[in-house]
Amino acid sequence: MNIDSLNWGDLSPEIFLAQYWQKKPLLIKQAFTNFEDSITADELAGLAMEGEIESRIVSVNSKAEWQVDHGPFEDFSQYGETDWTLLVQAVNNWSRPTHDLLTPFTFIPSWRIDDVMVSFSTPNGGVGAHLDQYDVFIIQGSGKRRWQVGAPDSSLTTLIPHPDLKQVSKFEPIIDEITQAGDLLYIPPNHPHNGVSIENSVNFSIGFQAPSSQELWSSFADKLIDNNLGEQRFSDPERALSQTSFNITQHDKQQLKAFMLQQLDQEGFYEQFIGQYLTQGHHALEILVPVNDIDEEKLKDILSEPDILFMPVSGLKAAIINDNQTTLYINGESFALDNNTLELAQHLAQQKPLTTKKLKSFTHCLKNTQLLTNVLNKGYWYIE
Ligand code: SIN
Ligand code: CO
């Protein structure tokens, strides 16, 4: 199996973006040939036993009532052979083969991706018809599932069959297919969909993120406060005589708006905000801080040995913003770059394993050595 290559058939990433992305759903049969699950059902159940990993089981009981149980789970025996689904969030933070499922989707920038959620469903298992606010690619792993996807429809009604479960009424499907291992389904936001397992079945959901304006403004305000910025007060030394003292004039309104927006134009500040905001993960990570700090000498020793791999923590979020000041962002932290460190930073942002041989070519420059020890000591990268 080669997960790197997605068989687009008559389509291409360009056509997909122009015709389908955020517009209409798509099923690509056999997008991945000989697809194999990146994690077994047993391993998935193991992750659902961990307190820091978000998981839930959605089931339907003998009285046809929906039930939602939240992890961590101790055992699964009560759920029987049918009518339930286990869903585990951010499995890519704990399973590198699952993280590697993101590789074919790099035609969309990584900051738009949230996580890979994995579900294991027994026959007739599913979460019911519902809408999501985010785009999702669903790779069908082992087993078969019937997927129905409809178009946005304002006449659908919201159903809450359980306080933790939001569903929608029956919809008219525009895709109604049985998916098999290697099939790829794309569902844009707010398109009703329903996946019902035909047999034990595993699904990998590549979920996207799109911040709301409210979230952005609120986080931006937090960042201003954290940095003691924006404390200056509105001033109006050019004030003209007021004709109607009870009016907030067009001019005053514009001045106030410009006064607020000044914060967005502060040199470098917005870039730092957005870089940190978009690389902050929403799920726990397996950060691997070394027991003893790695200094430049120790790094030199490690690099003198062949066949050692430097690995990023699985599921880490990283990005570079090229600006007057080019900066690497990892997990919400910023690392200022210059011409010497940019190439190494690009490798770190791409998050592919790096060999000692490759890294040695960078460390003739002390700044690269410092960048590398920095990300190692913070536990974002580790030595295998
Ligand atoms: C799943 O059950 O694997 C996916 C749930 C969803 O449609 O969001
Ligand atoms: Co969904």
Tab-separated table of N, CA and C and ligand atoms in Angstrom, residues 56 85-87 117-121 125-128 130-132 136 138 145 147 187 193-195 202-205, ligand 1:
chain	number	residue	atom	x	y	z
A	56	ARG	N	-15.641	8.400	22.520
A	56	ARG	CA	-17.042	8.186	22.919
A	56	ARG	C	-17.587	6.963	22.195
A	85	THR	N	-20.811	2.287	17.839
A	85	THR	CA	-19.612	2.853	17.200
A	85	THR	C	-18.721	3.461	18.261
A	86	LEU	N	-17.454	3.165	18.191
A	86	LEU	CA	-16.454	3.818	19.049
A	86	LEU	C	-15.762	4.880	18.215
A	87	LEU	N	-15.731	6.113	18.700
A	87	LEU	CA	-15.071	7.196	17.964
A	87	LEU	C	-13.939	7.771	18.823
A	117	MET	N	-9.759	11.521	13.122
A	117	MET	CA	-10.609	10.815	14.068
A	117	MET	C	-10.827	9.417	13.490
A	118	VAL	N	-10.756	8.399	14.344
A	118	VAL	CA	-10.946	7.042	13.848
A	118	VAL	C	-12.154	6.428	14.530
A	119	SER	N	-12.985	5.778	13.734
A	119	SER	CA	-14.133	5.109	14.338
A	119	SER	C	-14.099	3.615	14.013
A	120	PHE	N	-14.574	2.852	14.971
A	120	PHE	CA	-14.787	1.414	14.755
A	120	PHE	C	-16.278	1.175	14.960
A	121	SER	N	-16.931	0.655	13.940
A	121	SER	CA	-18.381	0.457	14.042
A	121	SER	C	-18.730	-1.007	13.824
A	125	GLY	N	-23.978	0.010	13.231
A	125	GLY	CA	-23.452	1.098	14.063
A	125	GLY	C	-23.286	2.378	13.272
A	126	GLY	N	-23.439	3.512	13.952
A	126	GLY	CA	-23.257	4.829	13.345
A	126	GLY	C	-23.709	5.886	14.336
A	127	VAL	N	-23.532	7.143	13.989
A	127	VAL	CA	-23.943	8.213	14.898
A	127	VAL	C	-25.249	8.859	14.448
A	128	GLY	N	-25.843	8.295	13.403
A	128	GLY	CA	-27.106	8.843	12.897
A	128	GLY	C	-26.860	9.989	11.919
A	130	HIS	N	-26.526	13.532	10.500
A	130	HIS	CA	-26.157	14.783	11.179
A	130	HIS	C	-25.424	15.717	10.230
A	131	LEU	N	-25.149	16.921	10.739
A	131	LEU	CA	-24.363	17.921	10.006
A	131	LEU	C	-23.082	18.161	10.794
A	132	ASP	N	-22.016	18.510	10.109
A	132	ASP	CA	-20.803	18.972	10.780
A	132	ASP	C	-20.501	20.365	10.249
A	136	VAL	N	-14.712	17.357	5.868
A	136	VAL	CA	-14.089	16.097	6.299
A	136	VAL	C	-13.833	15.194	5.095
A	138	ILE	N	-13.339	11.219	4.554
A	138	ILE	CA	-13.459	9.952	5.287
A	138	ILE	C	-12.866	8.845	4.424
A	145	ARG	N	-19.429	-0.037	4.743
A	145	ARG	CA	-20.369	0.877	5.391
A	145	ARG	C	-21.231	1.527	4.326
A	147	TRP	N	-22.811	4.776	3.111
A	147	TRP	CA	-22.725	6.224	3.350
A	147	TRP	C	-23.743	6.953	2.494
A	187	ILE	N	-16.908	15.314	2.401
A	187	ILE	CA	-18.175	15.950	2.791
A	187	ILE	C	-17.898	17.406	3.189
A	193	HIS	N	-25.241	13.919	6.496
A	193	HIS	CA	-24.641	12.626	6.117
A	193	HIS	C	-24.929	11.593	7.190
A	194	ASN	N	-24.842	10.346	6.756
A	194	ASN	CA	-25.150	9.240	7.645
A	194	ASN	C	-24.363	8.015	7.182
A	195	GLY	N	-23.556	7.463	8.082
A	195	GLY	CA	-22.795	6.252	7.771
A	195	GLY	C	-23.285	5.122	8.638
A	202	VAL	N	-13.978	0.146	9.897
A	202	VAL	CA	-13.134	1.211	10.454
A	202	VAL	C	-13.142	2.393	9.487
A	203	ASN	N	-13.336	3.598	10.017
A	203	ASN	CA	-13.324	4.822	9.201
A	203	ASN	C	-12.287	5.790	9.755
A	204	PHE	N	-11.584	6.433	8.847
A	204	PHE	CA	-10.585	7.436	9.221
A	204	PHE	C	-11.099	8.788	8.730
A	205	SER	N	-11.391	9.693	9.646
A	205	SER	CA	-11.953	10.996	9.260
A	205	SER	C	-10.908	12.083	9.402
B	1	SIN	C1	-17.832	8.029	11.733
B	1	SIN	O1	-18.786	7.499	12.301
B	1	SIN	O2	-16.779	7.443	11.472
B	1	SIN	C2	-17.921	9.409	11.232
B	1	SIN	C3	-18.883	10.204	11.941
B	1	SIN	C4	-19.209	11.440	11.172
B	1	SIN	O3	-19.889	11.361	10.185
B	1	SIN	O4	-18.819	12.547	11.553
